[in-house]
Short mmCIF file of C-alpha atoms and ligand atoms in Angstrom, two decimals:
data_model
loop_
_atom_site.label_atom_id
_atom_site.label_comp_id
_atom_site.label_asym_id
_atom_site.label_seq_id
_atom_site.Cartn_x
_atom_site.Cartn_y
_atom_site.Cartn_z
CA MET A 218 109.05 119.42 119.04
CA ILE A 219 106.75 117.49 116.74
CA LYS A 220 107.74 117.90 113.09
CA VAL A 221 104.73 118.54 110.89
CA GLY A 222 104.13 118.75 107.13
CA ILE A 223 101.14 120.27 105.34
CA VAL A 224 100.16 119.18 101.82
CA GLY A 225 98.00 121.87 100.22
CA GLY A 226 99.24 124.89 102.14
CA THR A 227 97.80 127.63 99.95
CA GLY A 228 94.14 126.69 100.43
CA TYR A 229 91.77 127.98 103.08
CA THR A 230 92.15 125.02 105.43
CA GLY A 231 95.93 125.05 104.85
CA VAL A 232 96.33 128.69 105.88
CA GLU A 233 94.01 128.09 108.83
CA LEU A 234 96.31 125.26 109.97
CA LEU A 235 99.21 127.71 109.78
CA ARG A 236 97.31 130.33 111.82
CA LEU A 237 96.45 127.82 114.57
CA LEU A 238 99.86 126.13 114.64
CA ALA A 239 101.62 129.50 114.98
CA ARG A 240 100.41 129.44 118.62
CA HIS A 241 101.09 125.74 119.20
CA PRO A 242 103.90 125.24 121.71
CA GLU A 243 104.90 121.70 120.62
CA VAL A 244 104.86 121.86 116.81
CA ARG A 245 107.37 122.93 114.17
CA ILE A 246 106.38 123.06 110.49
CA GLU A 247 109.01 121.29 108.39
CA ALA A 248 107.35 121.31 104.97
CA ILE A 249 104.39 123.00 103.34
CA THR A 250 103.46 122.20 99.77
CA SER A 251 101.92 123.96 96.82
CA ARG A 252 102.45 123.06 93.18
CA SER A 253 101.34 126.48 91.91
CA GLU A 254 103.26 128.61 94.47
CA ALA A 255 106.42 126.50 94.97
CA GLY A 256 109.30 128.81 95.95
CA LEU A 257 107.10 131.59 97.36
CA GLY A 258 107.46 132.56 101.02
CA VAL A 259 104.42 131.68 103.13
CA SER A 260 104.04 135.22 104.48
CA GLU A 261 104.35 136.67 100.96
CA LEU A 262 101.10 134.92 100.07
CA TYR A 263 99.53 135.37 103.52
CA PRO A 264 100.71 138.63 105.15
CA ASN A 265 98.71 137.82 108.32
CA LEU A 266 101.50 135.30 109.01
CA ARG A 267 104.37 137.82 108.76
CA GLY A 268 106.63 137.42 111.77
CA HIS A 269 105.54 133.83 112.39
CA TYR A 270 106.99 131.76 109.55
CA ASP A 271 109.51 134.08 107.90
CA GLU A 272 111.82 131.25 106.78
CA LEU A 273 109.07 128.94 105.50
CA ARG A 274 108.50 128.57 101.74
CA PHE A 275 106.03 126.53 99.75
CA SER A 276 107.62 123.56 98.00
CA GLU A 277 106.50 120.87 95.58
CA PRO A 278 105.02 117.82 97.33
CA ASP A 279 108.07 115.58 97.93
CA PRO A 280 107.26 112.25 99.61
CA ALA A 281 110.79 111.89 101.04
CA ARG A 282 110.64 115.33 102.70
CA LEU A 283 107.13 114.67 104.02
CA ALA A 284 108.17 111.26 105.35
CA ALA A 285 110.79 112.98 107.53
CA CYS A 286 107.89 114.54 109.48
CA ASP A 287 106.19 112.98 112.50
CA ALA A 288 102.76 113.88 111.09
CA VAL A 289 101.44 115.20 107.78
CA PHE A 290 98.16 117.06 107.28
CA PHE A 291 96.46 116.74 103.91
CA ALA A 292 94.50 119.93 103.16
CA THR A 293 93.91 118.87 99.56
CA PRO A 294 91.05 117.91 97.25
CA HIS A 295 89.72 114.38 97.34
CA GLY A 296 92.05 111.73 95.94
CA VAL A 297 95.39 113.32 96.87
CA ALA A 298 95.72 111.57 100.24
CA HIS A 299 94.76 108.28 98.59
CA ALA A 300 97.89 108.56 96.47
CA LEU A 301 100.39 109.54 99.20
CA ALA A 302 99.13 108.30 102.57
CA GLY A 303 100.20 104.66 102.16
CA GLU A 304 103.85 105.51 101.56
CA LEU A 305 103.96 107.94 104.48
CA LEU A 306 102.35 105.45 106.87
CA GLU A 307 104.81 102.75 105.79
CA ARG A 308 107.66 105.10 106.62
CA GLY A 309 106.25 105.77 110.10
CA THR A 310 104.64 109.19 109.51
CA ARG A 311 101.15 109.69 110.89
CA VAL A 312 98.54 111.11 108.53
CA ILE A 313 95.71 113.53 109.34
CA ASP A 314 93.53 113.92 106.25
CA LEU A 315 91.12 116.87 106.06
CA SER A 316 89.59 115.62 102.83
CA ALA A 317 86.91 112.95 102.54
CA ASP A 318 89.30 110.23 101.29
CA PHE A 319 89.00 107.96 104.35
CA ARG A 320 85.72 109.08 105.92
CA LEU A 321 83.43 106.38 104.51
CA ARG A 322 84.14 102.82 105.66
CA ASP A 323 82.74 101.37 102.41
CA ALA A 324 84.97 102.01 99.38
CA ALA A 325 82.16 101.23 96.93
CA GLU A 326 79.92 103.81 98.56
CA TRP A 327 82.76 106.36 98.42
CA GLU A 328 83.13 105.70 94.70
CA ARG A 329 79.39 106.23 94.13
CA TRP A 330 79.37 109.63 95.88
CA TYR A 331 82.74 110.95 94.76
CA GLY A 332 82.56 109.70 91.17
CA GLN A 333 86.09 108.30 91.05
CA PRO A 334 87.81 105.04 92.03
CA HIS A 335 88.89 104.73 95.65
CA GLY A 336 92.67 104.98 95.50
CA ALA A 337 93.55 103.20 98.77
CA PRO A 338 90.84 100.81 100.00
CA GLU A 339 93.48 98.77 101.84
CA LEU A 340 93.99 101.67 104.28
CA LEU A 341 90.32 102.01 105.26
CA GLU A 342 90.40 99.42 108.03
CA GLY A 343 93.10 101.34 109.91
CA ALA A 344 91.52 104.78 109.41
CA VAL A 345 89.84 106.40 112.41
CA TYR A 346 87.03 108.94 111.98
CA GLY A 347 88.40 111.96 113.81
CA LEU A 348 85.39 113.17 115.78
CA PRO A 349 86.91 113.38 119.29
CA GLU A 350 83.51 113.56 121.00
CA VAL A 351 82.86 110.01 119.75
CA ASN A 352 86.25 108.40 119.07
CA ARG A 353 88.69 110.01 121.55
CA GLU A 354 90.34 106.74 122.68
CA ARG A 355 90.68 105.34 119.14
CA ILE A 356 92.17 108.64 117.95
CA ARG A 357 94.89 108.41 120.62
CA GLN A 358 96.06 105.11 119.05
CA ALA A 359 95.49 106.04 115.39
CA ARG A 360 98.07 106.45 112.64
CA LEU A 361 95.57 107.62 109.98
CA ILE A 362 92.80 110.09 110.79
CA ALA A 363 89.86 111.04 108.56
CA VAL A 364 88.89 114.50 109.82
CA PRO A 365 85.07 114.85 109.59
CA GLY A 366 83.51 117.21 107.07
CA CYS A 367 82.19 120.60 108.13
CA TYR A 368 78.46 119.89 107.83
CA PRO A 369 78.90 116.39 109.30
CA THR A 370 80.61 117.84 112.39
CA ALA A 371 77.77 120.26 113.18
CA VAL A 372 74.99 117.78 112.38
CA GLN A 373 76.45 114.87 114.33
CA LEU A 374 77.26 116.91 117.43
CA GLY A 375 73.73 118.33 117.46
CA LEU A 376 71.98 114.96 117.10
CA LEU A 377 74.22 112.58 119.07
CA PRO A 378 72.59 113.17 122.49
CA LEU A 379 69.16 112.44 121.03
CA LEU A 380 70.03 109.37 118.92
CA GLU A 381 72.36 107.76 121.47
CA ALA A 382 69.50 107.83 123.99
CA GLY A 383 66.82 106.74 121.47
CA LEU A 384 64.80 109.90 122.14
CA ILE A 385 63.84 110.63 118.52
CA ASP A 386 62.48 108.63 115.60
CA ALA A 387 65.66 107.67 113.76
CA GLU A 388 63.75 107.17 110.51
CA HIS A 389 62.77 110.84 110.19
CA VAL A 390 65.55 113.29 110.98
CA ILE A 391 65.98 116.62 109.20
CA ALA A 392 69.16 118.70 108.92
CA ASP A 393 68.68 122.14 107.37
CA CYS A 394 72.18 123.62 107.05
CA LYS A 395 73.76 126.90 105.93
CA SER A 396 77.40 127.47 105.02
CA GLY A 397 79.66 130.42 104.30
CA VAL A 398 81.50 130.58 100.99
CA THR A 399 84.93 129.50 102.30
CA GLY A 400 83.36 126.03 102.54
CA ALA A 401 83.85 125.81 98.79
CA GLY A 402 87.63 126.38 99.02
CA ARG A 403 89.89 129.08 97.58
CA GLY A 404 89.81 127.99 93.95
CA ALA A 405 88.01 130.39 91.59
CA LYS A 406 84.40 129.29 91.08
CA VAL A 407 81.47 131.27 89.71
CA PRO A 408 79.10 130.60 92.69
CA SER A 409 81.69 132.10 95.06
CA LEU A 410 81.98 135.42 93.19
CA LEU A 411 80.90 138.52 95.16
CA ALA A 412 78.15 139.28 92.67
CA GLU A 413 76.83 135.72 92.87
CA ALA A 414 77.12 134.93 96.58
CA SER A 415 76.40 138.24 98.32
CA GLU A 416 72.85 139.47 99.00
CA SER A 417 71.53 136.08 97.97
CA MET A 418 71.06 132.62 99.39
CA LYS A 419 70.42 129.27 97.74
CA ALA A 420 70.02 125.61 98.55
CA TYR A 421 72.11 123.08 96.68
CA GLY A 422 72.56 119.31 96.69
CA ALA A 423 68.97 118.85 97.89
CA SER A 424 68.61 115.60 95.93
CA GLY A 425 71.79 114.17 97.43
CA HIS A 426 74.96 115.77 98.76
CA ARG A 427 78.19 113.83 99.33
CA HIS A 428 78.01 114.57 103.07
CA LEU A 429 74.78 112.58 103.33
CA PRO A 430 76.44 109.13 103.49
CA GLU A 431 79.06 110.45 105.93
CA ILE A 432 76.44 111.86 108.30
CA ARG A 433 74.27 108.73 107.98
CA GLN A 434 77.26 106.54 108.83
CA GLY A 435 78.04 108.51 112.03
CA LEU A 436 74.44 108.88 113.15
CA GLY A 437 73.78 105.20 112.39
CA ASP A 438 76.60 104.26 114.78
CA ALA A 439 75.07 106.51 117.44
CA ALA A 440 71.57 105.11 116.95
CA GLY A 441 72.69 101.51 116.60
CA GLY A 442 70.92 101.13 113.25
CA ARG A 443 69.74 102.87 110.12
CA VAL A 444 68.99 106.60 110.23
CA GLY A 445 66.62 108.17 107.73
CA LEU A 446 68.05 111.64 107.15
CA THR A 447 66.96 114.55 104.99
CA PHE A 448 69.94 116.88 104.58
CA VAL A 449 69.72 120.13 102.63
CA PRO A 450 72.75 122.45 102.54
CA HIS A 451 72.53 126.14 101.60
CA LEU A 452 75.12 128.68 100.49
CA THR A 453 74.75 131.92 102.46
CA PRO A 454 76.46 135.33 102.16
CA MET A 455 78.97 134.75 104.97
CA ILE A 456 82.71 134.22 104.69
CA ARG A 457 82.91 131.58 107.44
CA GLY A 458 80.41 129.60 109.44
CA ILE A 459 77.99 126.70 109.44
CA HIS A 460 74.53 126.97 110.98
CA ALA A 461 72.60 123.71 111.33
CA THR A 462 68.93 123.61 112.32
CA LEU A 463 68.12 120.00 113.21
CA TYR A 464 64.63 118.55 113.67
CA GLY A 465 63.66 115.26 115.33
CA ARG A 466 60.30 113.72 116.25
CA LEU A 467 60.26 112.65 119.92
CA THR A 468 59.39 109.02 120.53
CA GLY A 469 58.08 109.66 124.05
CA GLU A 470 58.50 111.92 127.05
CA PRO A 471 62.19 112.92 126.79
CA GLY A 472 62.78 114.26 130.31
CA ASP A 473 65.00 117.30 130.73
CA LEU A 474 66.57 117.78 127.28
CA GLN A 475 68.75 120.67 128.43
CA ALA A 476 70.24 118.52 131.21
CA ARG A 477 70.75 115.63 128.80
CA PHE A 478 72.76 117.82 126.40
CA GLU A 479 74.78 119.33 129.24
CA GLN A 480 75.62 115.87 130.61
CA ARG A 481 76.55 114.44 127.19
CA PHE A 482 79.14 117.16 126.60
CA ALA A 483 80.16 117.92 130.20
CA ASP A 484 83.74 116.69 129.63
CA GLU A 485 84.12 118.01 126.10
CA PRO A 486 86.45 121.01 125.86
CA PHE A 487 85.16 122.11 122.45
CA VAL A 488 81.39 121.77 122.72
CA ASP A 489 79.40 124.49 124.46
CA VAL A 490 75.80 123.74 125.38
CA MET A 491 74.26 127.18 125.69
CA PRO A 492 71.63 128.13 128.30
CA ALA A 493 68.03 127.06 127.65
CA GLY A 494 66.30 129.32 125.14
CA SER A 495 69.51 130.38 123.35
CA HIS A 496 69.96 130.98 119.63
CA PRO A 497 73.68 130.57 118.85
CA GLU A 498 75.15 132.81 116.14
CA THR A 499 77.84 131.84 113.67
CA ARG A 500 79.87 134.93 114.59
CA SER A 501 80.14 133.59 118.16
CA VAL A 502 82.39 130.78 116.88
CA LYS A 503 84.32 132.64 114.17
CA GLY A 504 87.99 131.65 114.42
CA ALA A 505 87.37 129.39 117.44
CA ASN A 506 87.51 125.61 117.72
CA VAL A 507 84.09 125.25 119.26
CA CYS A 508 80.61 123.99 118.46
CA ARG A 509 77.87 125.91 120.25
CA LEU A 510 74.57 124.09 120.66
CA ALA A 511 71.09 124.99 121.87
CA VAL A 512 68.16 122.61 122.30
CA HIS A 513 64.50 123.68 122.01
CA ARG A 514 61.16 121.88 122.35
CA PRO A 515 58.65 124.28 120.78
CA GLY A 516 55.40 124.44 122.76
CA ASP A 517 56.41 121.30 124.70
CA GLY A 518 55.25 119.41 121.60
CA ASP A 519 56.65 116.30 119.97
CA THR A 520 59.33 118.02 117.89
CA VAL A 521 62.81 118.80 119.20
CA VAL A 522 64.88 121.47 117.44
CA VAL A 523 68.64 121.66 117.91
CA LEU A 524 70.68 124.64 116.73
CA ALA A 525 74.39 124.03 116.10
CA VAL A 526 77.03 126.51 114.92
CA ILE A 527 80.68 126.03 114.04
CA ASP A 528 83.36 127.82 112.04
CA ASN A 529 83.71 125.56 108.98
CA LEU A 530 87.46 126.23 108.82
CA VAL A 531 88.13 125.59 112.52
CA LYS A 532 85.90 123.05 114.33
CA GLY A 533 84.74 122.04 110.83
CA ALA A 534 88.28 121.38 109.52
CA SER A 535 91.68 122.69 110.68
CA GLY A 536 90.95 123.13 114.40
CA GLN A 537 89.50 119.65 114.61
CA ALA A 538 92.59 118.38 112.73
CA VAL A 539 94.88 120.01 115.35
CA HIS A 540 92.73 118.53 118.14
CA ASN A 541 93.33 115.11 116.56
CA LEU A 542 97.09 115.78 116.41
CA ASN A 543 97.07 116.69 120.12
CA LEU A 544 95.29 113.46 121.00
CA MET A 545 97.55 111.31 118.79
CA PHE A 546 100.71 112.71 120.38
CA GLY A 547 99.45 112.76 123.97
CA LEU A 548 99.52 116.58 124.18
CA ASP A 549 97.23 118.96 126.03
CA GLU A 550 93.99 118.87 124.01
CA HIS A 551 93.83 122.68 124.06
CA ALA A 552 97.30 123.26 122.57
CA GLY A 553 96.98 125.77 119.71
CA LEU A 554 93.21 125.89 120.13
CA ASP A 555 92.55 128.31 122.97
CA ALA A 556 91.73 131.50 121.06
CA PRO A 557 88.17 132.73 121.63
CA ALA A 558 85.94 133.72 118.72
CA MET A 559 86.07 137.15 117.09
CA MET A 560 83.09 139.44 117.77
CA PRO A 561 81.70 141.08 115.73
N1 LIG B 1768 86.91 124.78 103.12
C1 LIG B 1768 86.28 124.17 104.11
O1 LIG B 1768 85.48 124.77 104.85
C2 LIG B 1768 86.53 122.73 104.39
C3 LIG B 1768 87.32 121.95 103.56
N2 LIG B 1768 87.49 120.63 103.81
C4 LIG B 1768 88.28 119.80 102.92
O2 LIG B 1768 89.65 120.09 103.09
C5 LIG B 1768 90.34 119.96 101.85
C6 LIG B 1768 90.98 121.31 101.50
O3 LIG B 1768 89.97 122.28 101.38
P1 LIG B 1768 90.28 123.82 101.07
O4 LIG B 1768 91.42 124.26 101.89
O5 LIG B 1768 88.98 124.52 101.18
O6 LIG B 1768 90.74 123.68 99.53
P2 LIG B 1768 91.42 124.78 98.59
O7 LIG B 1768 90.86 124.53 97.26
O8 LIG B 1768 91.27 126.11 99.21
O9 LIG B 1768 92.98 124.35 98.62
C7 LIG B 1768 93.42 123.15 98.10
C8 LIG B 1768 94.93 123.01 98.29
O10 LIG B 1768 95.37 121.75 97.77
C9 LIG B 1768 96.46 121.92 96.84
N3 LIG B 1768 96.29 120.90 95.78
C10 LIG B 1768 95.29 120.85 94.84
N4 LIG B 1768 95.43 119.75 94.07
C11 LIG B 1768 96.52 119.09 94.55
C12 LIG B 1768 97.19 117.89 94.16
N5 LIG B 1768 96.73 117.13 93.16
N6 LIG B 1768 98.29 117.52 94.84
C13 LIG B 1768 98.76 118.26 95.87
N7 LIG B 1768 98.19 119.42 96.28
C14 LIG B 1768 97.07 119.82 95.62
C15 LIG B 1768 96.32 123.35 96.35
O11 LIG B 1768 97.58 123.93 96.03
P3 LIG B 1768 98.32 123.69 94.64
O12 LIG B 1768 97.25 123.47 93.60
O13 LIG B 1768 99.14 124.91 94.45
O14 LIG B 1768 99.19 122.46 94.87
C16 LIG B 1768 95.76 124.07 97.59
O15 LIG B 1768 96.82 124.46 98.44
C17 LIG B 1768 89.29 119.55 100.80
O16 LIG B 1768 89.26 118.15 100.68
C18 LIG B 1768 88.00 120.05 101.42
O17 LIG B 1768 86.91 119.35 100.94
C19 LIG B 1768 86.98 120.05 104.93
C20 LIG B 1768 86.19 120.77 105.80
C21 LIG B 1768 85.88 122.16 105.57
C1 LIG B 1769 79.85 125.80 100.64
C2 LIG B 1769 80.38 124.53 100.05
O1 LIG B 1769 80.52 124.39 98.85
N1 LIG B 1769 80.70 123.58 100.90
C3 LIG B 1769 81.23 122.29 100.49
C4 LIG B 1769 81.46 121.43 101.68
C5 LIG B 1769 82.57 121.88 102.50
C6 LIG B 1769 83.69 120.92 102.52
O2 LIG B 1769 84.79 121.32 102.59
O3 LIG B 1769 83.45 119.61 102.44
P1 LIG B 1769 84.36 118.51 103.08
O4 LIG B 1769 84.33 118.79 104.53
O5 LIG B 1769 83.71 117.22 102.77
O6 LIG B 1769 85.68 118.50 102.53
C7 LIG B 1769 80.29 121.48 99.63
O7 LIG B 1769 79.09 121.60 99.78
O8 LIG B 1769 80.81 120.62 98.91
#
């Protein structure tokens, strides 16, 4: 069995890791941390886990205990993995970070967007961006994984087939994205209150969101150069889910776009290219580690529209993190990730 630790076990991505790993045949959880709930039983806080982890209790983050694990997930705010990852890696523990600490290759750019000093620039060179559909072979060899953000996962998967093939004008790409409120985490915040977030919808970060440099970095790699991206996220009255509507201007006759998308993801277990004419719904991915995509060319004109949906907590975070663990340890890629979505 692979011994696993989770730092930040009381948050939404932490409890989602627990839910997925409860069905993982090769993993045992050795340590799960919370500073505010240390001593509490996991299933006392999360009764959905009763019967799965009855002996497991939250404990204070203890580097020695975490270093006894084969792999540690960080499901923590930005900056926490910076402080602990180096010591764990030195002691032979692999690190899978769900936060943004190691997603940007350029430490100075990270500091600009996150408004704090980069705590571990020396680790950046060895960090692998954990998008399996792009970096599968590098992930297999990695010791430090930066799990992509939720919006960046949906946007990159939707645009990769177009940019890799040079089918759209890379200077003018638009990503219009909607998220459910769990994207903001479990901490109490006014915009997440029922009276604020239900029966209402709003854009935010339109002048610059911290996912913009992350998406530009990934799409730039796919396009082989600079990508001019307009990215506008919105908060919508859903609990879970990301819906991305992506627009590109075709540079010429693109051929069969549906076939191109199907070919690009033919060997990908967690990307579903839906039949031509589809409109994927966020509820069709709720709880599942899958991105569903549909490609449209309205009126056979020069605009291509891609629709991408994921569950922000699964393919957008914890499910993708488990997929990375499976690749790093040479396990079946599906382990712990087979559950279909919940409908309705
Ligand atoms: N929610 C989402 O949809 C997604 C989230 N992410 C990223 O994943 C990470 C976790 O997100 P989420 O689960 O939503 O966050 P939450 O706010 O729900 O949970 C954060 C967790 O981190 C712990 N924590 C907070 N500060 C520290 C600290 N200084 N040291 C150790 N532990 C700490 C908290 O427990 P305690 O304070 O008790 O220690 C808590 O368990 C974030 O970086 C987020 O941006 C990525 C993709 C999607
Ligand atoms: C709705 C909401 O607030 N969403 C968060 C992003 C979700 C997230 O967790 O961001 P990371 O993947 O980078 O960690 C935000 O806009 O900041």
